[in-house]
Short mmCIF file of C-alpha atoms and ligand atoms in Angstrom, two decimals:
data_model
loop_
_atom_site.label_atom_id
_atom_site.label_comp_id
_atom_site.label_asym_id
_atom_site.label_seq_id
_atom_site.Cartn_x
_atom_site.Cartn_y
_atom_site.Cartn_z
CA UNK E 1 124.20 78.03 88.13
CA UNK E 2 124.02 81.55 87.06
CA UNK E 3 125.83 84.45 87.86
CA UNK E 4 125.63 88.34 87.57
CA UNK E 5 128.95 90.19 85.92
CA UNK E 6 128.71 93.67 86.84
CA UNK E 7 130.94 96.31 85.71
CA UNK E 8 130.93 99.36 88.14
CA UNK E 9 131.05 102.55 87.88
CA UNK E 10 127.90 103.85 85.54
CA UNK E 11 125.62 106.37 87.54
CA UNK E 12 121.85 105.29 87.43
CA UNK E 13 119.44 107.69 86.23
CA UNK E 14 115.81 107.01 85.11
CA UNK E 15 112.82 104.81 86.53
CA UNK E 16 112.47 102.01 87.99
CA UNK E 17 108.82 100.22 87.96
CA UNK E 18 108.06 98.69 91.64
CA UNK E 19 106.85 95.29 91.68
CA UNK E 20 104.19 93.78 94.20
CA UNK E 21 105.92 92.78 97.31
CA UNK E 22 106.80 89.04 97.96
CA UNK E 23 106.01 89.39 101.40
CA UNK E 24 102.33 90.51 101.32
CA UNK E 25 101.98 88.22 98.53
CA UNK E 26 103.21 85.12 99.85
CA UNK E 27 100.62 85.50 103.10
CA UNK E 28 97.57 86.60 100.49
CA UNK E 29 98.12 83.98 98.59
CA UNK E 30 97.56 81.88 101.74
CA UNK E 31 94.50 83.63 102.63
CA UNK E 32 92.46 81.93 99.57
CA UNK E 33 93.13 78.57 101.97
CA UNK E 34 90.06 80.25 103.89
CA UNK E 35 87.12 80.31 101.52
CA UNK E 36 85.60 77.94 99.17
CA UNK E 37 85.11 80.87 96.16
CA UNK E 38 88.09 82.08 94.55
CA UNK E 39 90.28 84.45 95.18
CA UNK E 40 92.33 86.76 92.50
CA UNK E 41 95.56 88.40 93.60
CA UNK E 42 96.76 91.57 90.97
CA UNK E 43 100.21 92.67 90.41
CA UNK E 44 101.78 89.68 91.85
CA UNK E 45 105.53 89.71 91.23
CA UNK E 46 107.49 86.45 88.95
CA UNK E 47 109.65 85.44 91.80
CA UNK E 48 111.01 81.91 92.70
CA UNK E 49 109.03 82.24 96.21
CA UNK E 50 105.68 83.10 94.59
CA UNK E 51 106.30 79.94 92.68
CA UNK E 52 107.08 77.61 95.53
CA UNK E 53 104.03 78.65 96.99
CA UNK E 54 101.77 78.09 94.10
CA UNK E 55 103.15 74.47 93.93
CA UNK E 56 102.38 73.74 98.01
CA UNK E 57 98.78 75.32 97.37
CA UNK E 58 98.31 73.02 94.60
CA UNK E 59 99.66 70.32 96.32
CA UNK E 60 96.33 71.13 99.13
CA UNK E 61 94.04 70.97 96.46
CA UNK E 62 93.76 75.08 95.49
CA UNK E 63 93.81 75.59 91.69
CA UNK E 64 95.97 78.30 90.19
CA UNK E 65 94.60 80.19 87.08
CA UNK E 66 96.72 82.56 85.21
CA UNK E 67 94.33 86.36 84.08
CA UNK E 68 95.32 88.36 81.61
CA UNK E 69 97.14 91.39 83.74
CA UNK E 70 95.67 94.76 83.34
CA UNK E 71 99.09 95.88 81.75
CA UNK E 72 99.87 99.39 82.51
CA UNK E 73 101.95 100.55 85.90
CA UNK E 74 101.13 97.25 87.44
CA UNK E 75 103.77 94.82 85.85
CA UNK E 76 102.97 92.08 87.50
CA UNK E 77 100.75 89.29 86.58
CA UNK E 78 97.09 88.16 88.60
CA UNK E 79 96.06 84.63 89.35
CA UNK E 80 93.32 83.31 90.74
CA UNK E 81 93.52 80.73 93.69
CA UNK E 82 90.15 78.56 93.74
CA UNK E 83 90.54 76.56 97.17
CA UNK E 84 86.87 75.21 97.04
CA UNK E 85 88.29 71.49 97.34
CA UNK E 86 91.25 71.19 99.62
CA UNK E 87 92.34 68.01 99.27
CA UNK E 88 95.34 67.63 101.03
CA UNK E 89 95.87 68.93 104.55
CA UNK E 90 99.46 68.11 104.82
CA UNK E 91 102.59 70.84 103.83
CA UNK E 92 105.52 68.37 103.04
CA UNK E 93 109.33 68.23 104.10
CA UNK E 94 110.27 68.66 100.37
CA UNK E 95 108.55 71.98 99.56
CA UNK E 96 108.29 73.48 103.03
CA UNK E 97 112.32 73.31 103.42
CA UNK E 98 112.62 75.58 99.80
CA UNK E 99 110.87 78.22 101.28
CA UNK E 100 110.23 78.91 105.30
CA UNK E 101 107.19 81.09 104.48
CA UNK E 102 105.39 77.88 103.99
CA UNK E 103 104.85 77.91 107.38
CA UNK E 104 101.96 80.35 106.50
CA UNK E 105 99.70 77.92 105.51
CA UNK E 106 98.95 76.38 109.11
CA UNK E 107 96.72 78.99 110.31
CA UNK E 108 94.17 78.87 107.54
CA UNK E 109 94.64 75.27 107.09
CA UNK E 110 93.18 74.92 110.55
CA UNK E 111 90.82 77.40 110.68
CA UNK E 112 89.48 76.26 107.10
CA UNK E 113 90.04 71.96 107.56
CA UNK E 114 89.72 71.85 111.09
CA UNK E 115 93.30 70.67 110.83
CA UNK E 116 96.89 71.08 109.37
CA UNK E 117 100.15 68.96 109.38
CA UNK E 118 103.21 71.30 108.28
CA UNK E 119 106.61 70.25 107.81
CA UNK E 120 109.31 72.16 110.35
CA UNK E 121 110.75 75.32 108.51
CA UNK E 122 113.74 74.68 109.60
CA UNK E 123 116.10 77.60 109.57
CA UNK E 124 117.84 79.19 107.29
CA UNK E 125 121.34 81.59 106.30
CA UNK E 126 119.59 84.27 108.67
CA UNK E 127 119.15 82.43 111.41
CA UNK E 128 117.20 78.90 113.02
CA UNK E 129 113.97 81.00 112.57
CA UNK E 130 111.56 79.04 115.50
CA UNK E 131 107.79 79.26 115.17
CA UNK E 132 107.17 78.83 119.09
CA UNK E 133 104.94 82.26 118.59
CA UNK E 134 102.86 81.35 115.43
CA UNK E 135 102.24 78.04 117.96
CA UNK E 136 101.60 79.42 121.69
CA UNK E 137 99.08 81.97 119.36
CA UNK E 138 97.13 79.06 117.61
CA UNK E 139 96.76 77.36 121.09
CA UNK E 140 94.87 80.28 122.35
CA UNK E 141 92.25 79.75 119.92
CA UNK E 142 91.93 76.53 121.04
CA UNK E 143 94.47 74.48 118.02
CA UNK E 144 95.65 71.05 119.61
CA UNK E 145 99.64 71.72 118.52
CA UNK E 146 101.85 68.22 118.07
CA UNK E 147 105.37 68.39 116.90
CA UNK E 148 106.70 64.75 116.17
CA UNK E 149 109.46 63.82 113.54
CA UNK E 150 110.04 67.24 111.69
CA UNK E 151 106.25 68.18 111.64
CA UNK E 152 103.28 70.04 113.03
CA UNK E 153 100.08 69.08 113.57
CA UNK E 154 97.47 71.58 114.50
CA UNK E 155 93.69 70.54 114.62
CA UNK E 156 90.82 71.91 116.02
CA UNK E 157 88.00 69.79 114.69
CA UNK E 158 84.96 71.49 116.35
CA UNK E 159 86.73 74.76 114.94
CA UNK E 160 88.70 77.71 116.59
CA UNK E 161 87.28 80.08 119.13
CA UNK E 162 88.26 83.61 119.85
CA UNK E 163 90.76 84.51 122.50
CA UNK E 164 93.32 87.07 123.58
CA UNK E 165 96.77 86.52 121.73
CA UNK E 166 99.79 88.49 123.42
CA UNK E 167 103.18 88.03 121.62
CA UNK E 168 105.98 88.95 123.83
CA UNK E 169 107.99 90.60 120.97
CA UNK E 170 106.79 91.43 117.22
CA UNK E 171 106.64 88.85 114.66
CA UNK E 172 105.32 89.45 110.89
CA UNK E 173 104.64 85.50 110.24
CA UNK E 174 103.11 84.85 113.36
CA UNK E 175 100.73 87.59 112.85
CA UNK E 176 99.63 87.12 109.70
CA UNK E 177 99.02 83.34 110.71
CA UNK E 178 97.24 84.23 113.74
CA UNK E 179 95.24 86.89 111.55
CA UNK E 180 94.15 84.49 109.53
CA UNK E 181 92.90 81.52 111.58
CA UNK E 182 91.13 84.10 113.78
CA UNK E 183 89.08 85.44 110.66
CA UNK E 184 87.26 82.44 111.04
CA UNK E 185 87.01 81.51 114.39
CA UNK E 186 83.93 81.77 116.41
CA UNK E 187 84.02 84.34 118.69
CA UNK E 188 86.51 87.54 119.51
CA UNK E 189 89.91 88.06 118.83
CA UNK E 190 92.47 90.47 120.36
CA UNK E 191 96.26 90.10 119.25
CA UNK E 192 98.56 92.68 120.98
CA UNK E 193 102.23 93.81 120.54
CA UNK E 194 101.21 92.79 116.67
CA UNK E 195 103.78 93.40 113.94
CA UNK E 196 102.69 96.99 112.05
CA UNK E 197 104.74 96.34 108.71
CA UNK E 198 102.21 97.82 105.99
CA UNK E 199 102.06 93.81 104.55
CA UNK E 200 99.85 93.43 107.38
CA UNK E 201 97.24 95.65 106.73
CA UNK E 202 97.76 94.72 102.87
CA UNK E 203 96.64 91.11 104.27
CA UNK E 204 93.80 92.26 106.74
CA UNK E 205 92.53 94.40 103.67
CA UNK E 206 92.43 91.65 101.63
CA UNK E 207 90.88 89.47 104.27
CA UNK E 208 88.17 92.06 105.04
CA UNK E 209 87.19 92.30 101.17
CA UNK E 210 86.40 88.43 101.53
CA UNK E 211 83.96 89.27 104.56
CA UNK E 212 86.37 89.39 107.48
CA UNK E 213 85.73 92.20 110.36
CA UNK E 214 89.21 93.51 111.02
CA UNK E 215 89.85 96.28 112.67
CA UNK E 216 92.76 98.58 113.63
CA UNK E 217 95.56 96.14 111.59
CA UNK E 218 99.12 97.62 111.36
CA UNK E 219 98.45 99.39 115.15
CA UNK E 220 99.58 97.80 118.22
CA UNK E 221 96.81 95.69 119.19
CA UNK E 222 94.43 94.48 116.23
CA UNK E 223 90.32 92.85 117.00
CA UNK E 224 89.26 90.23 114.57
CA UNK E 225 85.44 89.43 115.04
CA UNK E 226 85.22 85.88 113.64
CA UNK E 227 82.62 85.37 111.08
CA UNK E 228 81.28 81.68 109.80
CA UNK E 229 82.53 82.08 106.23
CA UNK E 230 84.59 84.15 104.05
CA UNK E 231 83.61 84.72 100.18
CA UNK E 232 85.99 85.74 97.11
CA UNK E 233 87.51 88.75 96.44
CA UNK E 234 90.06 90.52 94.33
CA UNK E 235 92.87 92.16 95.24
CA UNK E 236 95.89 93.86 94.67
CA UNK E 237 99.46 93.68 95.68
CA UNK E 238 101.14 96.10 97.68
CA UNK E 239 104.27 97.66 96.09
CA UNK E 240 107.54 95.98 97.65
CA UNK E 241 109.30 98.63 99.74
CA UNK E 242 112.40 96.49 100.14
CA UNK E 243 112.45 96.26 96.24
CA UNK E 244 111.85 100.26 96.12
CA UNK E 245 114.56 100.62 99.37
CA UNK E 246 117.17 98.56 97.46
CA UNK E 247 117.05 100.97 94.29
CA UNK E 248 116.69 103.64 96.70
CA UNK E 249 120.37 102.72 97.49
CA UNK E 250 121.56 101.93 94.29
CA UNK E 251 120.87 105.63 93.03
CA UNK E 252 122.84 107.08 95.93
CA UNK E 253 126.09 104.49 96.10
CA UNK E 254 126.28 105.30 92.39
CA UNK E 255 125.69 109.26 92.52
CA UNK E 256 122.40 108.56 90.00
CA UNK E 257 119.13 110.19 90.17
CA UNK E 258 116.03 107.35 89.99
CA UNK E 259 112.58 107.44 90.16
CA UNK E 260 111.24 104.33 92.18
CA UNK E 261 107.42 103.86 90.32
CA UNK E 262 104.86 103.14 92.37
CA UNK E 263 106.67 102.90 95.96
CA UNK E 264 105.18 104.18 98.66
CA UNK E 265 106.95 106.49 101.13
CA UNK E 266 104.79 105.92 104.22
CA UNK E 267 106.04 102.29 103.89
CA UNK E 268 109.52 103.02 103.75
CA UNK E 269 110.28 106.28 105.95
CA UNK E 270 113.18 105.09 108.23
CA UNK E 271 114.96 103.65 104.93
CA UNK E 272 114.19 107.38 103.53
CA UNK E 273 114.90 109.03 106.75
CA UNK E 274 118.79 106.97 106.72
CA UNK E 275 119.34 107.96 102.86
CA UNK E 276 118.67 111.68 103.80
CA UNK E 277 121.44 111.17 106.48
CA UNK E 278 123.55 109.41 103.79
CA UNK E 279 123.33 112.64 101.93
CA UNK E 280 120.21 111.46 100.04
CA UNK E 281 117.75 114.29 98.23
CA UNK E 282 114.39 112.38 98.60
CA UNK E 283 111.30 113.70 97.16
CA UNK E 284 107.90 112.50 97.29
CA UNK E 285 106.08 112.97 93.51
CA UNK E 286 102.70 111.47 92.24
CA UNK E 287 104.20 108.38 90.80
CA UNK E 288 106.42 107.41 92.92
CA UNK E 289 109.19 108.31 95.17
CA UNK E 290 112.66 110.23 93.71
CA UNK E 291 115.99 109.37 95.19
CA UNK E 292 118.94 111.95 94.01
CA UNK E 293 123.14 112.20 94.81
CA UNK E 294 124.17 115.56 95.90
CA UNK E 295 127.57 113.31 94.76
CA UNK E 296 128.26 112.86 98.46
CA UNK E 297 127.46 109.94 100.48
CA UNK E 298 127.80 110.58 104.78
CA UNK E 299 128.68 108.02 107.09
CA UNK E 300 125.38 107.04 109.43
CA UNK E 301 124.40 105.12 111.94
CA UNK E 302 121.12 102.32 112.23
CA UNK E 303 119.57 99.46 114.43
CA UNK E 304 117.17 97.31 112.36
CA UNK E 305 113.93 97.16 114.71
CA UNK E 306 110.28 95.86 113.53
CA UNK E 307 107.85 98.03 111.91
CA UNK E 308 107.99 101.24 111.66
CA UNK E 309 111.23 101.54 112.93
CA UNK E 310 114.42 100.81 110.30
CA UNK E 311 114.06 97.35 108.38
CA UNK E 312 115.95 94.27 109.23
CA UNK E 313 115.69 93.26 105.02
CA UNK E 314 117.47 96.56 104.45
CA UNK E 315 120.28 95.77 106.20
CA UNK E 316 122.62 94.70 103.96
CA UNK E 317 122.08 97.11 101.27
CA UNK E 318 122.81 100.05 103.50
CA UNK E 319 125.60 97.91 104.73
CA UNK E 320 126.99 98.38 100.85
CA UNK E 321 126.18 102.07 100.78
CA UNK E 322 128.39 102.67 103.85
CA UNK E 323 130.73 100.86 102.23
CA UNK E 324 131.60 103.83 100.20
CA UNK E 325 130.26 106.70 102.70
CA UNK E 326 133.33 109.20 103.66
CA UNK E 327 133.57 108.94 107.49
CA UNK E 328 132.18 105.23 109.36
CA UNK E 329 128.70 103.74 109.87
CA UNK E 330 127.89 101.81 112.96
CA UNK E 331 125.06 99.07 111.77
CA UNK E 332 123.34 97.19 114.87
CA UNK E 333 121.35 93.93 113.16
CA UNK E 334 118.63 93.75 116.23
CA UNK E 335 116.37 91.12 114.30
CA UNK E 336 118.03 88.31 113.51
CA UNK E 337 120.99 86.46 115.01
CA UNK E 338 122.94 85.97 112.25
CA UNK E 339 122.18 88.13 109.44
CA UNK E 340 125.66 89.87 108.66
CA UNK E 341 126.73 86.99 105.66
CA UNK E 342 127.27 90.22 103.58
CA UNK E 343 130.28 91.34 105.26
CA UNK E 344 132.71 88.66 104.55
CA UNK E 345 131.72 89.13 100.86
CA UNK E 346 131.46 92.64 101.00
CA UNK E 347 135.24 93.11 102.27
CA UNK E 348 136.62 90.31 99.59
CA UNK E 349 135.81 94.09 97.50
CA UNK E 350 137.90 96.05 99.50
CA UNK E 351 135.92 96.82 102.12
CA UNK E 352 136.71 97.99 106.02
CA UNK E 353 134.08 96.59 108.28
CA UNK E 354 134.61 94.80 111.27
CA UNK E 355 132.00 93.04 113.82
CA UNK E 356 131.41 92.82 117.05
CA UNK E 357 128.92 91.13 118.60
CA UNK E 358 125.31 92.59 116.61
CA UNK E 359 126.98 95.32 115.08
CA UNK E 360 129.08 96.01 112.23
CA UNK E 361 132.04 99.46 111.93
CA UNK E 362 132.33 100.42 108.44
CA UNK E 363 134.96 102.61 107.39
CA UNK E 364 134.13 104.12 103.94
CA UNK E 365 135.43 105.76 101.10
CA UNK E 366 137.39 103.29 100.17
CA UNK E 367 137.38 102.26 96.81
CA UNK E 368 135.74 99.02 95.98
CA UNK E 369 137.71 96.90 93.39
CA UNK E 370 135.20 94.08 91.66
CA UNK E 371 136.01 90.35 92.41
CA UNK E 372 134.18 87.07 92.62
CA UNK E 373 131.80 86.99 95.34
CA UNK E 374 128.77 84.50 96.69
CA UNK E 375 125.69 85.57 97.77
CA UNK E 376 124.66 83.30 100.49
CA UNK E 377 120.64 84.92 101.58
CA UNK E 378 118.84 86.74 99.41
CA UNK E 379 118.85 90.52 100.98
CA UNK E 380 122.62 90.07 101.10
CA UNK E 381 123.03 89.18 97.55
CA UNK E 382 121.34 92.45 97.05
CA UNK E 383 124.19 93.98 99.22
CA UNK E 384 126.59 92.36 96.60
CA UNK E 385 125.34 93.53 93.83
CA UNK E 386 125.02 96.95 94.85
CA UNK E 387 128.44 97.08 95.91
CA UNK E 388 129.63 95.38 92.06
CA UNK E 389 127.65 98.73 90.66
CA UNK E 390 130.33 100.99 92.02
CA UNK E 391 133.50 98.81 92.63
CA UNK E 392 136.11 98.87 89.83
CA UNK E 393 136.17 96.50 87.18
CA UNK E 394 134.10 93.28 87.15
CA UNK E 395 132.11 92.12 90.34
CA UNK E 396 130.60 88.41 89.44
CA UNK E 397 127.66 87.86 92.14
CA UNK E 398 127.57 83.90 92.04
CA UNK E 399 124.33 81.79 93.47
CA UNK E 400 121.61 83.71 91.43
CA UNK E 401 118.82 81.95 92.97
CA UNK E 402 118.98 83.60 96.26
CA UNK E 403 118.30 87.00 94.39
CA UNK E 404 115.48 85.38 92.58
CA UNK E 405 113.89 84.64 95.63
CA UNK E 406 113.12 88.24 95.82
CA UNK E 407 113.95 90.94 92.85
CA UNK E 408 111.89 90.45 89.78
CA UNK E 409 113.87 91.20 86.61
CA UNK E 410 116.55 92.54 88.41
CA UNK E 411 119.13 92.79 85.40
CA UNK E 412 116.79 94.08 83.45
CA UNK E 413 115.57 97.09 85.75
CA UNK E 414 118.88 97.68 86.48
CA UNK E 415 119.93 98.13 82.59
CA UNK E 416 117.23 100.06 81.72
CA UNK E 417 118.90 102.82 84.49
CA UNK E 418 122.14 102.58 82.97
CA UNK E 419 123.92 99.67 84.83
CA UNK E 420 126.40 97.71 82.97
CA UNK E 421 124.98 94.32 84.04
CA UNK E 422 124.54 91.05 82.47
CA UNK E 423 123.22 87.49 83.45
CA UNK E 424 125.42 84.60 82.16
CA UNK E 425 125.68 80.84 82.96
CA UNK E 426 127.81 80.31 85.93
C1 EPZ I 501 109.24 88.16 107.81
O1 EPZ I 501 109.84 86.97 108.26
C2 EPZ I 501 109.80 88.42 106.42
N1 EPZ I 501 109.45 87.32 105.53
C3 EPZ I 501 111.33 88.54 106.49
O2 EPZ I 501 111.81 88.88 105.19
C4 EPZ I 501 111.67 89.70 107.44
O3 EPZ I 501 113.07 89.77 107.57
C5 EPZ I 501 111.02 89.46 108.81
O4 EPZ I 501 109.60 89.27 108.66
C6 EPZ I 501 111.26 90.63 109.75
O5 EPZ I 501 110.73 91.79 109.20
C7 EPZ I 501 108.20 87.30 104.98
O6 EPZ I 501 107.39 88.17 105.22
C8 EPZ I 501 107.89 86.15 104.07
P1 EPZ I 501 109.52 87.40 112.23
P2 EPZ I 501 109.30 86.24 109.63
O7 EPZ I 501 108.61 86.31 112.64
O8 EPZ I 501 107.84 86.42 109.72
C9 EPZ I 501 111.93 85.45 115.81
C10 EPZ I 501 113.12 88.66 103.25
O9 EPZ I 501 114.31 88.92 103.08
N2 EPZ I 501 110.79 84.53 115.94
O10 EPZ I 501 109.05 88.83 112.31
O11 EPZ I 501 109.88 84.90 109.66
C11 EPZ I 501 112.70 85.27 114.51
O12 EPZ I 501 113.66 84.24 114.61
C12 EPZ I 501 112.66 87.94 104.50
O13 EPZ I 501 112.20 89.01 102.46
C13 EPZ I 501 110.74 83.65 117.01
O14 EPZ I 501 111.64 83.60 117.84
O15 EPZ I 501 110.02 87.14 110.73
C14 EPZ I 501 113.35 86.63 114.33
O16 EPZ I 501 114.52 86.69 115.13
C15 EPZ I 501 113.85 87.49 105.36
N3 EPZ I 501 109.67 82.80 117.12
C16 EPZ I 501 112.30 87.58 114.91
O17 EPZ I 501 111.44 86.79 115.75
C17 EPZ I 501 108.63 82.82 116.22
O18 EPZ I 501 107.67 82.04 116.39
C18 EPZ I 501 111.42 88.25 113.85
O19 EPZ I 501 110.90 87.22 113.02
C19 EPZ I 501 108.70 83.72 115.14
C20 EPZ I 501 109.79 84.58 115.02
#
């Protein structure tokens, strides 16, 4: 396996392209599941995820093409995902447990096939991660739900209908799957308490530009008039604000200056809001957002909370940067039950952090020293690495893949900003 050796200590100054974000792509990419004509994604990011996916969708049947990219700011590349013969309605063990976000496949399965049988996520370094929501929701458009050994069935051969979808707390998947099966049902549907993170109005703009009638996605309570058929489209990816967040951090933990191309600030504004209370200079330009040091970083405080309030995937990497704020941070992970993996790691560094219950005391300012450390989920390996760009000496972030997951080119972004960083075999 390969590892990252990182030698701290460099400040980061420069730019840093933004790729598309993993998480609206993984839910477009889903979305083609609904028509019969193609559908082309731009600007979609060469992650490990992305590829997962593409194997389950051609394991239904969808074929993936590979277009030429437009080149230019967007990096990434666009495919086209032709689902006009699905031939396969089931979402086996063997992919599904790589990747839980498989799970968004069952909604447009059954709204598309009259009928979808999807391994069990199962759960995962975060947490046991149920689906009861994404469930409960496809029941109230009138899905038959079975769970027997490990797997779901949903069907709805006469089709779904409309119908008034309540979640009792926010959840992105279950949205987006809900979203999508009622594109197609017949009739009216209302989905309140809805998640608001900007992915899902990436997906109900993408949705609506293959004949959907959407309205009022990323508010509170979102009406999808179900229409017989949806046509193909193109579209392009959102710009990953967890990507842009997690430079964000790395220019002010190393006292750099970086440009974050592309991001978007309305996606990101409690992550922006925290680095100003870090001691972050944040500035909004035409291209992109600028993060700056004024060369000291504050102790703060956070609670992750959904959409728009601070994100649960930036947890980890603030987590580092308070690692070396003068004065402690109090972080509260409200999301997920057990999302602090980082800390253990983080303190093999040097750090001060201690836990109790949901939340985490940091004390800062201490210096890091570099060491061998694991990453166990992929937003905490993040955390790790950020933390081997300012600890002394060498910091080798072991278990690669979990970054993969989720940063695009990660070495080389970082390099291009001045980190001494290199990928070797483990
Ligand atoms: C999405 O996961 C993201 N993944 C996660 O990012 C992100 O952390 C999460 O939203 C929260 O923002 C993708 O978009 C692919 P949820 P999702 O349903 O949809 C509980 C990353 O690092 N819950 O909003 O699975 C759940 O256990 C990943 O990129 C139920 O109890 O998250 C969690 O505690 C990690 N029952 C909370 O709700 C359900 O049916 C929020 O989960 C569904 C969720």
């Amino acid at each position: 396996m390969e590892k990252l050796v990182i030698t701290g200590g460099n400040a980061l100054h420069g730019t840093v392209p933004i790729s598309g974000a993993k998480n609206a792509a993984l839910p477009l990419m889903c979305a083609s599941l609904l028509s019969d004509e193609p559908l082309t994604l731009e600007n979609l990011p060469r992650l490990a995820d992305i590829t997962t996916l593409t194997d389950l969708l051609n394991h239904l049947g969808v074929t993936v093409t590979i277009e030429g990219g437009k080149g230019g700011r967007m990096t990434g590349r666009n495919l086209t995902f032709d689902a006009k013969n699905i031939n396969d309605t089931v979402a086996p063990y063997d992919i599904v447990r790589k990747m839980r976000a498989s799970i968004l496949v069952l909604g447009p399965l059954v709204a598309r096939a009259g009928e979808a049988i999807v391994s069990l996520p199962g759960g995962c370094a975060i947490g046991n991660r149920p689906i009861d929501l994404h469930l409960k929701a496809l029941e109230k458009l009138g899905a038959k739900i079975d769970v027997e050994q490990g797997y779901v069935r949903a069907s709805a051969p006469e089709g779904l209908k409309g119908g008034r979808v309540r979640f009792p707390f926010v959840s992105v998947g279950a949205t987006e799957n809900i979203l999508m099966a009622a594109s197609l049902a017949k009739g009216t549907t209302i989905i309140e308490n809805a998640a608001r993170e900007p992915e899902i109005a990436d997906l109900a703009a993408c949705l609506n530009a293959m004949g959907a009638r959407i309205k009022d996605a990323g508010h509170e309570t979102i009406t999808v008039e179900g229409v017989d058929r949806l046509h193909g489209a193109t579209h392009a990816v959102m710009p990953d604000r967890i990507e842009a967040g997690s430079y964000a951090v790395a220019a002010l933990m190393t006292r750099g200056d970086l440009l974050l191309e592309g991001a978007r600030a309305d996606d990101m504004q409690a992550t922006l809001d925290t680095l100003a209370d870090a001691g972050g200079i944040v500035s909004v330009e035409e291209d992109g957002v600028r993060i700056k040091s004024n060369g000291h970083v504050k102790g703060f405080n956070l609670v992750t909370q959904p959409f728009p309030g601070f994100a649960t995937d930036m947890q980890a990497q603030f987590m580092a940067l308070a690692c070396v704020a003068e004065g402690a941070s109090v972080i509260t992970e409200a999301i997920f039950e057990n999302r602090f993996m980082h800390v253990s790691e983080l303190c093999r560094l040097g750090a001060d952090i201690t836990v109790t219950g949901s939340s985490a005391t940091v004390r800062g300012a201490r210096f890091l020293k570099g060491a061998p450390v694991m990453a166990t989920d992929l937003r905490a390996s993040m955390g790790l690495a950020l933390a081997g760009l300012v600890a002394e000496g060498e910091t080798h972030v072991n278990r690669l893949y979990h970054l993969d997951r989720g940063y695009e080119r990660l070495e080389e972004k970082l390099r291009a900003v001045g980190a001494n960083v290199d990928r070797v075999p483990g």
